[in-house]
Short mmCIF file of C-alpha atoms in Angstrom, two decimals:
data_model
loop_
_atom_site.label_atom_id
_atom_site.label_comp_id
_atom_site.label_asym_id
_atom_site.label_seq_id
_atom_site.Cartn_x
_atom_site.Cartn_y
_atom_site.Cartn_z
CA MET A 1 42.88 -26.46 31.41
CA SER A 2 39.17 -25.48 31.76
CA SER A 3 37.02 -22.84 31.33
CA GLU A 4 33.28 -21.61 33.39
CA PRO A 5 31.05 -24.49 33.06
CA GLN A 6 28.75 -23.15 29.74
CA VAL A 7 25.92 -20.78 30.54
CA THR A 8 22.19 -21.57 29.13
CA SER A 9 20.51 -18.67 30.01
CA LEU A 10 21.18 -14.62 30.79
CA GLU A 11 19.51 -11.93 32.11
CA LEU A 12 18.53 -8.56 29.73
CA GLY A 13 19.33 -5.32 30.15
CA GLY A 14 18.59 -1.87 30.81
CA THR A 15 14.02 -2.00 31.47
CA ALA A 16 13.79 -5.88 30.22
CA SER A 17 16.55 -6.75 33.28
CA GLY A 18 13.69 -9.49 35.22
CA ILE A 19 13.00 -11.22 31.61
CA THR A 20 15.44 -14.37 30.97
CA VAL A 21 16.24 -15.48 28.11
CA ASN A 22 17.54 -18.18 26.50
CA LYS A 23 21.48 -18.36 25.81
CA VAL A 24 21.06 -18.95 21.68
CA ALA A 25 18.69 -16.90 20.24
CA LEU A 26 16.22 -17.40 16.64
CA GLY A 27 16.46 -15.36 13.99
CA LEU A 28 12.84 -15.46 11.42
CA MET A 29 14.68 -13.17 8.00
CA LEU A 30 14.81 -17.00 6.24
CA LEU A 31 12.03 -17.64 6.26
CA THR A 32 10.29 -15.36 4.53
CA TRP A 33 13.41 -12.81 2.68
CA THR A 34 14.82 -16.08 0.49
CA PRO A 35 13.81 -16.76 -3.62
CA THR A 36 11.60 -19.23 -2.57
CA PRO A 37 9.63 -18.59 1.07
CA VAL A 38 8.72 -22.14 3.25
CA PRO A 39 4.99 -23.14 3.74
CA ASP A 40 3.95 -22.02 7.23
CA GLU A 41 2.98 -25.20 8.10
CA GLN A 42 7.35 -25.91 8.03
CA ALA A 43 8.26 -22.61 9.15
CA PHE A 44 6.00 -23.10 11.85
CA GLU A 45 7.32 -26.19 12.95
CA ALA A 46 10.74 -25.11 12.87
CA ILE A 47 9.45 -21.94 15.21
CA LYS A 48 7.80 -24.81 17.41
CA ALA A 49 9.97 -27.53 17.98
CA ALA A 50 12.45 -24.13 18.95
CA ILE A 51 9.88 -23.00 21.27
CA ASP A 52 9.53 -26.38 22.94
CA HIS A 53 12.80 -27.24 23.17
CA VAL A 54 13.81 -24.10 25.62
CA PRO A 55 13.46 -25.18 29.82
CA LYS A 56 9.96 -23.10 30.81
CA ASP A 57 11.73 -21.28 32.72
CA ARG A 58 13.31 -18.64 30.12
CA LYS A 59 12.04 -17.84 27.00
CA LEU A 60 13.17 -17.57 24.16
CA LEU A 61 14.35 -14.83 21.74
CA ILE A 62 13.44 -15.18 18.25
CA ASN A 63 14.03 -12.59 16.03
CA SER A 64 11.80 -10.61 13.14
CA GLY A 65 12.33 -7.12 11.48
CA GLU A 66 9.25 -5.31 9.33
CA PHE A 67 10.92 -5.80 6.40
CA TYR A 68 11.90 -9.15 6.48
CA GLY A 69 9.43 -10.68 3.76
CA GLY A 70 12.06 -8.66 1.44
CA PRO A 71 11.86 -6.03 -0.97
CA LYS A 72 8.26 -7.28 -2.71
CA HIS A 73 6.43 -7.37 1.00
CA TYR A 74 8.38 -5.64 4.13
CA THR A 75 5.75 -7.47 6.57
CA ALA A 76 5.57 -11.05 5.28
CA ASN A 77 7.90 -12.33 8.01
CA LEU A 78 5.58 -10.63 10.89
CA GLU A 79 2.19 -11.69 9.67
CA LEU A 80 3.86 -15.16 9.84
CA LEU A 81 4.69 -14.85 13.12
CA SER A 82 0.83 -13.49 13.31
CA ARG A 83 -0.48 -16.70 12.01
CA PHE A 84 1.86 -18.36 13.94
CA PHE A 85 0.17 -17.31 17.14
CA ALA A 86 -3.38 -16.98 15.61
CA LYS A 87 -2.70 -21.18 15.77
CA TYR A 88 -0.90 -21.10 19.05
CA PRO A 89 -1.32 -18.73 21.36
CA GLU A 90 -0.10 -20.13 24.42
CA LEU A 91 3.33 -19.85 23.06
CA ALA A 92 3.05 -16.19 22.93
CA ASP A 93 4.37 -15.13 26.86
CA ARG A 94 7.68 -18.17 26.37
CA THR A 95 9.07 -16.15 23.50
CA PHE A 96 10.56 -12.82 23.45
CA LEU A 97 10.67 -10.72 20.10
CA SER A 98 13.24 -7.98 19.18
CA VAL A 99 11.70 -6.40 15.50
CA LYS A 100 14.16 -4.48 13.85
CA GLY A 101 12.53 -0.92 11.76
CA GLY A 102 13.74 2.19 10.77
CA THR A 103 13.82 2.25 7.05
CA SER A 104 12.49 3.85 4.83
CA ALA A 105 8.81 2.62 4.11
CA THR A 106 9.27 1.96 0.32
CA GLU A 107 12.78 0.85 0.32
CA ILE A 108 15.25 -1.71 2.57
CA HIS A 109 17.93 -0.02 2.16
CA ILE A 110 17.42 3.48 3.01
CA VAL A 111 17.96 4.52 6.56
CA ASP A 112 15.31 7.57 8.44
CA SER A 113 15.25 7.81 12.15
CA SER A 114 12.77 10.74 11.80
CA PRO A 115 10.18 11.12 14.72
CA ALA A 116 7.57 11.00 11.78
CA ASN A 117 8.95 6.84 10.28
CA LEU A 118 9.82 5.53 13.22
CA ARG A 119 6.32 5.59 14.04
CA ARG A 120 5.29 4.49 10.58
CA SER A 121 7.66 1.24 11.28
CA VAL A 122 6.37 0.55 14.91
CA ASP A 123 3.08 1.08 13.43
CA ALA A 124 3.39 -0.84 10.10
CA VAL A 125 4.86 -3.35 12.70
CA LEU A 126 1.98 -3.30 15.02
CA LYS A 127 -0.93 -4.21 12.51
CA ALA A 128 1.36 -7.06 10.50
CA LEU A 129 1.45 -8.34 14.10
CA ASP A 130 -2.19 -7.85 14.39
CA GLY A 131 -2.25 -8.00 18.03
CA ARG A 132 -1.74 -11.74 18.40
CA LYS A 133 2.29 -11.37 20.10
CA ARG A 134 3.12 -8.36 22.00
CA LEU A 135 6.54 -6.30 20.21
CA ASP A 136 9.05 -6.34 23.44
CA MET A 137 11.49 -5.13 22.53
CA PHE A 138 11.44 -2.29 19.08
CA GLU A 139 15.30 -1.75 17.84
CA CYS A 140 16.57 0.95 14.39
CA SER A 141 18.20 -1.41 11.93
CA ARG A 142 21.06 0.90 11.58
CA VAL A 143 21.81 4.39 13.08
CA ASP A 144 20.60 7.49 11.07
CA PRO A 145 23.87 9.75 10.50
CA LYS A 146 21.60 12.19 9.80
CA ILE A 147 20.65 11.96 13.74
CA PRO A 148 22.63 12.31 16.80
CA VAL A 149 22.34 8.57 18.90
CA GLU A 150 20.59 10.21 21.74
CA THR A 151 17.83 11.85 19.28
CA ILE A 152 16.56 8.83 18.11
CA MET A 153 17.04 6.87 21.25
CA GLU A 154 14.50 10.67 22.60
CA SER A 155 12.05 9.35 19.17
CA LEU A 156 12.04 5.89 21.12
CA LYS A 157 10.65 6.13 24.55
CA ALA A 158 8.35 8.90 23.74
CA LEU A 159 6.87 5.64 21.29
CA GLN A 160 7.77 3.10 24.54
CA ALA A 161 5.97 5.91 27.06
CA GLU A 162 2.81 5.31 24.74
CA GLY A 163 2.97 1.20 25.57
CA LYS A 164 3.93 1.08 21.08
CA PHE A 165 6.41 -1.63 22.85
CA ASP A 166 8.20 -2.10 26.17
CA HIS A 167 11.74 -2.58 25.99
CA ILE A 168 14.63 -0.47 23.31
CA GLY A 169 17.32 -2.60 21.60
CA ILE A 170 19.65 -1.14 18.99
CA SER A 171 21.78 -2.60 15.79
CA GLU A 172 25.01 -2.80 14.49
CA VAL A 173 26.26 0.30 16.82
CA SER A 174 29.52 0.84 17.69
CA ALA A 175 31.59 0.45 21.78
CA GLU A 176 30.90 4.55 22.09
CA THR A 177 27.62 4.69 20.12
CA LEU A 178 26.42 2.34 22.33
CA LYS A 179 27.08 3.87 25.19
CA LYS A 180 25.49 7.00 24.13
CA ALA A 181 22.57 5.56 23.47
CA ASN A 182 22.40 3.23 27.14
CA ALA A 183 23.00 7.05 28.81
CA VAL A 184 19.30 8.38 27.48
CA VAL A 185 18.03 5.06 27.57
CA GLY A 186 18.97 1.79 29.36
CA ILE A 187 19.38 -0.08 26.64
CA ALA A 188 18.20 -4.11 26.18
CA ALA A 189 20.10 -5.66 23.77
CA VAL A 190 22.82 -4.76 21.42
CA GLU A 191 22.55 -6.66 17.92
CA ILE A 192 25.93 -7.24 15.67
CA GLU A 193 27.54 -9.80 13.24
CA VAL A 194 29.43 -12.19 14.82
CA SER A 195 31.08 -15.29 13.52
CA PRO A 196 34.51 -16.84 13.71
CA TRP A 197 34.68 -14.64 10.25
CA SER A 198 33.45 -12.18 11.31
CA TYR A 199 35.70 -11.24 14.35
CA GLU A 200 37.54 -8.09 14.22
CA GLU A 201 38.08 -4.86 16.86
CA GLU A 202 34.92 -3.07 16.43
CA THR A 203 33.20 -7.04 17.98
CA ARG A 204 35.72 -7.00 21.03
CA LYS A 205 35.58 -3.52 21.55
CA VAL A 206 31.21 -4.13 21.76
CA ILE A 207 31.14 -7.27 23.22
CA ALA A 208 33.49 -5.71 25.92
CA THR A 209 32.00 -2.64 26.63
CA ALA A 210 28.05 -4.48 26.43
CA ALA A 211 29.72 -7.13 29.71
CA ASP A 212 30.74 -3.39 31.35
CA LEU A 213 26.71 -1.96 31.13
CA LYS A 214 25.60 -5.19 31.70
CA ILE A 215 23.80 -5.77 28.07
CA PRO A 216 23.82 -8.63 25.64
CA VAL A 217 25.49 -9.71 22.25
CA ILE A 218 22.56 -10.45 20.19
CA ALA A 219 25.15 -12.52 17.18
CA TYR A 220 23.37 -12.27 13.90
CA ALA A 221 24.83 -14.69 11.61
CA PRO A 222 26.52 -17.00 13.86
CA LEU A 223 27.20 -19.86 10.67
CA GLY A 224 28.72 -16.74 8.40
CA ARG A 225 25.22 -16.61 6.50
CA GLY A 226 25.47 -20.03 5.36
CA PHE A 227 29.15 -20.64 4.74
CA LEU A 228 31.31 -21.43 7.95
CA THR A 229 29.22 -24.88 8.34
CA GLY A 230 31.34 -25.76 5.04
CA GLN A 231 28.38 -26.99 2.98
CA LEU A 232 27.60 -24.25 1.15
CA THR A 233 28.54 -23.88 -2.71
CA LYS A 234 28.10 -21.22 -4.87
CA GLU A 235 26.44 -23.57 -6.71
CA SER A 236 24.04 -24.36 -4.01
CA LEU A 237 22.78 -20.34 -3.85
CA PRO A 238 19.90 -20.10 -5.75
CA GLU A 239 19.00 -17.50 -8.19
CA GLY A 240 17.71 -14.57 -6.41
CA ASP A 241 19.53 -14.97 -2.86
CA MET A 242 20.57 -12.29 -0.92
CA ARG A 243 24.52 -13.75 -0.60
CA ARG A 244 25.36 -13.31 -4.42
CA MET A 245 26.08 -9.68 -3.96
CA PHE A 246 28.16 -10.01 -0.54
CA ALA A 247 31.79 -9.25 -1.52
CA ARG A 248 32.45 -12.52 0.46
CA PHE A 249 30.16 -14.89 -1.80
CA GLN A 250 32.20 -13.74 -4.95
CA ASP A 251 34.22 -16.44 -6.53
CA GLU A 252 37.68 -15.94 -5.51
CA ALA A 253 36.41 -14.93 -2.00
CA MET A 254 35.01 -18.08 -1.83
CA ALA A 255 37.88 -19.63 -2.66
CA ALA A 256 40.44 -17.61 -0.79
CA ASN A 257 37.80 -17.86 2.25
CA GLN A 258 38.05 -22.68 2.52
CA LYS A 259 40.46 -22.39 3.96
CA ILE A 260 38.49 -20.24 7.53
CA VAL A 261 36.33 -23.65 6.73
CA ASP A 262 39.06 -25.62 6.58
CA ALA A 263 41.29 -25.17 9.52
CA LEU A 264 37.53 -24.75 10.77
CA GLY A 265 36.56 -28.19 10.11
CA ALA A 266 39.98 -29.54 11.42
CA ILE A 267 39.10 -28.71 15.02
CA ALA A 268 35.39 -29.23 14.62
CA GLN A 269 36.56 -33.14 14.13
CA LYS A 270 38.95 -33.63 17.03
CA LYS A 271 35.91 -32.03 19.17
CA GLY A 272 33.90 -34.85 17.73
CA ILE A 273 31.33 -31.38 16.65
CA SER A 274 30.00 -30.06 12.89
CA ASN A 275 31.07 -27.04 11.49
CA ALA A 276 28.10 -25.71 12.55
CA GLU A 277 28.10 -26.83 16.04
CA LEU A 278 31.65 -25.28 17.11
CA SER A 279 31.01 -22.19 15.20
CA ILE A 280 27.70 -21.47 17.11
CA ALA A 281 30.11 -22.52 20.00
CA PHE A 282 32.67 -20.11 19.57
CA VAL A 283 29.79 -17.37 20.10
CA SER A 284 28.39 -18.95 22.84
CA ASN A 285 31.57 -18.92 24.75
CA LEU A 286 32.35 -15.79 23.67
CA GLY A 287 31.23 -14.81 27.28
CA PRO A 288 28.45 -14.85 29.20
CA HIS A 289 26.33 -11.92 27.73
CA VAL A 290 26.88 -12.98 23.89
CA VAL A 291 23.25 -15.02 22.58
CA PRO A 292 24.35 -16.57 19.09
CA LEU A 293 21.77 -16.09 16.95
CA PRO A 294 21.01 -18.56 14.10
CA GLY A 295 18.64 -19.14 11.79
CA SER A 296 16.78 -22.09 9.75
CA SER A 297 13.74 -23.62 8.90
CA LYS A 298 14.04 -27.16 9.87
CA ALA A 299 13.43 -27.83 13.15
CA HIS A 300 16.16 -30.93 13.40
CA ARG A 301 18.41 -28.25 12.65
CA VAL A 302 16.89 -25.66 15.03
CA LYS A 303 17.37 -27.70 17.98
CA GLN A 304 21.00 -28.90 16.49
CA ASN A 305 21.75 -25.04 16.82
CA LEU A 306 19.92 -25.02 19.92
CA ASP A 307 21.73 -27.06 22.16
CA ALA A 308 25.37 -25.97 19.79
CA GLY A 309 25.44 -23.26 22.59
CA ASN A 310 25.18 -25.52 25.37
CA ILE A 311 28.89 -26.31 24.26
CA ASN A 312 31.65 -25.46 26.81
CA LEU A 313 34.95 -24.39 24.59
CA THR A 314 37.80 -25.08 26.90
CA GLU A 315 40.42 -21.92 26.99
CA GLU A 316 42.36 -24.06 24.75
CA ASP A 317 40.31 -24.55 21.73
CA MET A 318 38.76 -20.60 21.81
CA LYS A 319 42.88 -19.76 21.81
CA THR A 320 43.49 -22.37 18.90
CA ILE A 321 39.82 -21.11 16.94
CA LYS A 322 41.39 -17.25 17.67
CA ASP A 323 44.86 -18.47 16.51
CA VAL A 324 43.20 -19.95 13.29
CA LEU A 325 41.42 -16.68 12.55
CA ALA A 326 44.25 -14.48 13.30
CA SER A 327 46.43 -16.73 10.57
CA VAL A 328 44.12 -16.57 8.13
CA GLU A 329 43.10 -13.58 6.79
CA VAL A 330 39.36 -13.34 5.48
CA SER A 331 38.99 -11.99 2.25
CA GLY A 332 36.11 -9.81 1.17
CA GLY A 333 33.64 -7.79 3.74
CA ARG A 334 30.71 -8.50 5.25
CA TYR A 335 28.73 -7.46 2.83
CA PHE A 336 29.79 -5.56 -1.13
CA GLY A 337 33.53 -4.32 0.01
CA LYS A 338 32.54 -0.57 0.61
CA SER A 339 33.51 1.04 3.38
CA LYS A 340 32.32 0.82 7.26
CA GLU A 341 30.37 4.50 6.69
CA GLN A 342 28.65 4.10 3.28
CA GLU A 343 27.84 0.49 4.59
CA LEU A 344 26.61 2.13 7.49
CA LEU A 345 28.34 -0.66 9.68
CA TRP A 346 29.06 0.73 13.36
CA GLY A 347 26.41 2.67 13.62
CA GLY A 348 27.43 6.17 14.80
CA ALA A 349 28.35 10.12 12.88
CA THR A 350 29.41 9.49 8.56
CA PRO A 351 32.13 11.60 7.98
CA VAL A 352 31.54 14.81 6.17
CA GLY A 353 31.53 13.86 1.53
CA THR A 354 31.17 10.65 2.75
CA PRO A 355 28.64 8.72 0.04
CA SER A 356 26.88 6.48 2.23
CA PHE A 357 23.68 3.46 0.41
CA GLY A 358 21.81 3.80 3.24
CA VAL A 359 21.03 7.37 3.49
CA LEU A 360 18.68 9.66 1.77
CA THR A 361 20.58 12.61 0.82
CA ALA A 362 20.48 15.06 -1.96
CA GLU A 363 22.51 13.34 -4.09
CA THR A 364 20.77 9.36 -3.92
CA ALA A 365 17.20 10.89 -4.63
CA ALA A 366 18.83 12.12 -7.42
CA THR A 367 19.74 8.76 -8.46
CA GLN A 368 16.23 7.32 -7.69
CA HIS A 369 14.43 9.92 -9.48
CA HIS A 370 17.07 9.10 -12.20
CA SER A 371 15.74 5.34 -12.41
CA THR A 372 12.60 5.52 -13.55
CA ASN A 373 12.96 9.16 -14.81
CA PRO A 374 16.47 9.32 -17.19
CA ARG A 375 15.54 12.99 -17.55
CA SER A 376 17.28 14.34 -14.50
CA PRO A 377 21.06 14.21 -13.51
CA MET A 378 22.09 10.60 -11.96
CA PRO A 379 25.56 10.32 -10.11
CA LYS A 380 28.80 9.00 -12.23
CA ASP A 381 31.07 8.25 -9.75
CA GLU A 382 31.33 4.59 -9.05
CA SER A 383 33.05 5.12 -5.51
CA ASP A 384 28.93 6.01 -5.13
CA PRO A 385 26.90 2.73 -4.14
CA THR A 386 24.36 4.51 -4.44
CA SER A 387 24.96 4.93 -8.73
CA PRO A 388 24.06 1.80 -11.27
CA LYS A 389 28.24 1.95 -12.46
CA SER A 390 29.14 -0.22 -9.17
CA PRO A 391 29.22 -3.44 -9.34
CA VAL A 392 27.78 -4.38 -6.19
CA ALA A 393 24.91 -1.68 -5.44
CA PRO A 394 21.74 -1.52 -5.30
CA PHE A 395 19.74 0.34 -8.49
CA PRO A 396 18.07 1.97 -6.48
CA PRO A 397 14.10 2.85 -6.34
CA LEU A 398 11.85 6.45 -7.39
CA PRO A 399 11.67 8.20 -4.04
CA PRO A 400 8.32 9.53 -3.16
CA PRO A 401 7.60 13.45 -5.30
CA SER A 402 8.49 14.94 -2.86
CA GLU A 403 12.06 13.90 -1.68
CA ALA A 404 11.48 13.48 -5.81
CA GLY A 405 12.57 17.88 -6.20
CA GLY A 406 9.47 17.83 -8.44
CA ARG A 407 7.36 16.77 -11.05
CA PRO A 408 9.55 14.71 -13.94
CA GLN A 409 10.20 16.11 -16.77
CA GLU A 410 8.38 14.04 -18.68
CA PHE A 411 4.74 15.73 -17.82
CA TYR A 412 5.87 19.17 -18.44
CA GLY A 413 6.26 17.90 -22.60
CA PHE A 414 2.69 16.07 -21.81
CA VAL A 415 1.06 19.59 -20.40
CA THR A 416 2.97 21.55 -23.55
CA TRP A 417 1.65 18.68 -26.42
CA LEU A 418 -1.76 19.02 -25.17
CA CYS A 419 -2.24 22.84 -24.98
CA THR A 420 -0.84 22.57 -28.88
CA TYR A 421 -3.44 19.80 -29.42
CA ILE A 422 -6.59 22.22 -27.63
CA ALA A 423 -4.64 25.08 -29.81
CA PHE A 424 -4.95 23.29 -32.84
CA GLY A 425 -7.95 22.29 -32.04
CA LEU A 426 -9.52 25.64 -31.16
CA ILE A 427 -8.21 27.41 -34.66
CA ILE A 428 -10.22 24.83 -37.02
CA LEU A 429 -13.11 24.93 -35.67
CA TRP A 430 -12.99 28.68 -36.10
CA GLY A 431 -11.90 28.16 -39.85
CA VAL A 432 -15.29 25.49 -40.76
CA LEU A 433 -17.13 26.69 -38.64
CA PRO A 434 -20.90 28.03 -39.88
CA ASP A 435 -21.01 31.64 -38.53
CA LYS A 436 -24.38 30.84 -37.26
CA TRP A 437 -22.45 27.72 -34.83
CA ILE A 438 -19.86 30.05 -33.74
CA LEU A 439 -22.80 33.21 -33.15
CA ALA A 440 -24.83 29.73 -30.84
CA LEU A 441 -22.20 29.04 -28.98
CA GLY A 442 -22.53 33.04 -27.82
CA ILE A 443 -19.21 34.78 -29.51
CA THR A 444 -20.32 37.67 -30.90
CA TRP A 445 -17.08 38.88 -31.96
CA TYR A 446 -14.11 36.91 -34.51
CA PRO A 447 -11.76 37.91 -37.06
CA SER A 448 -12.38 37.80 -40.53
CA ARG A 449 -13.28 34.21 -42.09
CA GLU A 450 -10.18 35.53 -44.11
CA TRP A 451 -7.64 35.14 -41.10
CA ALA A 452 -8.52 31.28 -41.48
CA LEU A 453 -6.40 30.96 -44.65
CA LEU A 454 -3.56 31.76 -41.70
CA ILE A 455 -3.63 28.90 -40.20
CA PRO A 456 -0.74 26.52 -41.39
CA SER A 457 1.16 29.40 -40.05
CA TYR A 458 -0.28 29.10 -36.29
CA GLY A 459 0.25 26.04 -36.82
CA ILE A 460 3.97 26.03 -37.53
CA PHE A 461 3.59 28.55 -35.32
CA LEU A 462 2.66 26.64 -32.14
CA CYS A 463 5.17 23.72 -33.05
CA LEU A 464 7.62 25.66 -32.95
CA LEU A 465 6.59 27.01 -29.78
CA THR A 466 6.40 23.49 -28.06
CA TRP A 467 9.36 22.30 -29.83
CA PHE A 468 11.28 25.31 -28.41
CA THR A 469 9.63 25.00 -24.11
CA TYR A 470 10.18 21.35 -24.41
CA TRP A 471 13.89 21.50 -25.48
CA SER A 472 14.15 23.68 -23.17
CA LEU A 473 13.03 22.17 -20.06
CA ALA A 474 14.58 19.14 -21.56
CA ILE A 475 18.32 20.87 -21.96
CA ALA A 476 18.29 22.15 -18.09
CA ALA A 477 17.56 19.00 -17.07
CA ALA A 478 19.72 17.28 -19.03
CA PRO A 479 22.60 16.32 -16.67
CA GLU A 480 24.83 16.34 -20.20
CA PHE A 481 24.51 16.85 -23.45
CA ASP A 482 24.78 13.34 -24.71
CA ASP A 483 21.21 12.55 -22.91
CA LEU A 484 18.96 14.90 -25.30
CA LYS A 485 19.06 11.26 -27.17
CA THR A 486 17.47 9.79 -24.51
CA PHE A 487 14.31 12.13 -24.76
CA THR A 488 13.53 11.43 -28.08
CA ASP A 489 14.03 7.47 -28.44
CA SER A 490 11.64 5.62 -25.92
CA TYR A 491 13.96 2.34 -26.15
CA ALA A 492 17.54 4.33 -26.28
CA LEU A 493 20.19 3.31 -23.64
CA LEU A 494 20.37 5.46 -20.92
CA PRO A 495 24.11 6.55 -20.07
CA ASN A 496 26.30 3.71 -18.70
CA LYS A 497 24.96 2.14 -22.16
CA PRO A 498 26.62 -1.28 -22.19
CA GLY A 499 27.86 -3.02 -25.58
CA PRO A 500 25.74 -3.08 -28.65
CA ASP A 501 25.19 -6.76 -27.75
CA GLU A 502 24.48 -6.23 -24.48
CA GLU A 503 21.38 -5.90 -22.52
CA SER A 504 20.72 -2.66 -21.07
CA PRO A 505 20.34 -3.27 -17.78
CA TYR A 506 17.58 -0.32 -17.54
CA LYS A 507 15.60 -1.98 -20.42
CA GLU A 508 13.01 -2.64 -17.96
CA ILE A 509 12.44 1.00 -17.23
CA LEU A 510 12.23 1.51 -20.97
CA SER A 511 8.88 0.16 -22.06
CA PRO A 512 6.79 0.99 -24.69
CA ASP A 513 3.70 2.17 -22.07
CA ALA A 514 6.15 4.51 -20.90
CA MET A 515 5.35 8.27 -21.03
CA PRO A 516 4.99 9.24 -24.85
CA GLU A 517 7.73 11.41 -26.17
CA VAL A 518 6.70 15.12 -27.77
CA TYR A 519 6.95 13.99 -31.49
CA ASP A 520 4.63 10.69 -30.58
CA LEU A 521 2.10 11.26 -28.62
CA PRO A 522 -1.13 9.37 -30.97
CA ILE A 523 1.43 6.47 -31.09
CA GLY A 524 2.30 6.44 -27.48
CA LEU A 525 -1.42 6.45 -27.11
CA VAL A 526 -2.02 3.63 -29.21
CA ASN A 527 0.40 1.55 -27.31
CA ARG A 528 -1.49 3.06 -24.25
CA ARG A 529 -4.76 0.89 -25.09
CA LEU A 530 -2.81 -2.35 -26.67
CA LEU A 531 -0.55 -3.24 -24.00
CA GLY A 532 -2.14 -1.87 -20.81
CA LYS A 533 -2.00 1.38 -18.63
CA ARG A 534 1.31 3.46 -17.89
CA LYS A 535 3.56 0.88 -15.00
CA ARG A 536 6.40 2.31 -13.12
CA PRO A 537 8.11 -1.29 -12.96
CA LYS A 538 10.41 -1.49 -9.77
CA PRO A 539 14.01 -1.86 -10.83
CA THR A 540 16.89 -4.27 -10.63
CA HIS A 541 20.46 -4.17 -11.20
CA PRO A 542 21.95 -6.63 -12.40
CA THR A 543 23.72 -7.55 -9.52
CA GLY A 544 19.91 -8.37 -7.22
CA GLU A 545 17.92 -6.68 -5.46
CA ALA A 546 17.71 -3.61 -2.34
CA ILE A 547 20.07 -4.83 -0.20
CA GLN A 548 20.13 -6.74 3.48
CA LEU A 549 19.55 -4.44 6.56
#
């Protein structure tokens, strides 16, 4: 028995209900968020090939993100788009641009849907686009569990009313959260992960709810981030590729998940198509409102992906694929193998007490502050993905001082030493300057010069006072007494230190040009003169860079 003929276009939802887009969209992330971004010429060729391949009676939905340049250059993806439309301005109206944002201004894995940050995020997107392409739809990359989704939608409505963008989308949400958001504003599209190995119960619920609400589902990663093509191995992933951090791309998981690839390969072979085409067709055939969102930097591959959405699978084909998925358990979570609350998946309210790497809590802020300031307390729980002890968490960076809870302790040590030097200098001047010099300074009274014999005593007293002040501050800030050893040696291994023959994961931030300790201020100043100004290098966890949202 055959299914209905496959549709090749559809209308968006909500305020965008009059806009028709192609049944397969184009994801742009891997044009820039990769260890080696492709040259503009190659990226332009791929984007133009996709637009030209789509019939002119519809638009091609293209998907970008404020942070799709990766940690080193947040808006690189959007800037690439700006250059593309500067070269091909006639193609701007043939695309529908969806952009994700709403993360922290400095950290991709921190979700902040406060009105101020949403405005900042949207403005950053508009600045990067430089007026060469209209921002058609804006969506928060994740739902901020600190803020009700209704409040977030109201904030976006206010920005929409100002004319900053035309439509509102939503990403990585549960079916219930989608209903709540749509009750506030007409959602143009909902973006979730859908593929043969990401087709869980909540996925099916969102697809069904979206159909009831007449909202298209933009299905990102339909190829399982490349694994379901059958052409990807761990060795083929370049160093620095974010997939090396994901649970499904660890050696044991990849070996177990190969069964899914082999089973899909057998079905694809019978159909006379590739694994990639079968995966995209499967997602597209889940409903007339489901839009696969594959991405590629190669023009010929882009066209193959667009055509795959038109492949019509019979009900028997779909049942066979679903039976395979039911019989073979997927090994590893979609991202880091943590809970959905920790990874902010299927967005909604996070249960009280659940640690989340995507939310800037007091504990998270303390962890971030500790990453470049070892004198502040640090969470030690391995289950907390913000902790460097977690095997899969990104190493969190330093937040602004307002979030970190005050100045670093080294600042007080420096100020104390500075005051000591000033006091010592005054005493020495008093002991050695001739009377006429002192009187020339306008000082009409000073103690008898015999008091100068007490200079050594004063010096000892001031040193003891300095050390007492410094160590009082140090002990007050130390989470445990063992941490005190890190205050007197810039190269000491911090708590959670590795074995004697292993490199400390904190080595990068323990540089010789860091703020010198109390006892080595002169040496520290010399080091800084020789090695350059004090730096705060961006810390990197041994398992990789920051989390993709």
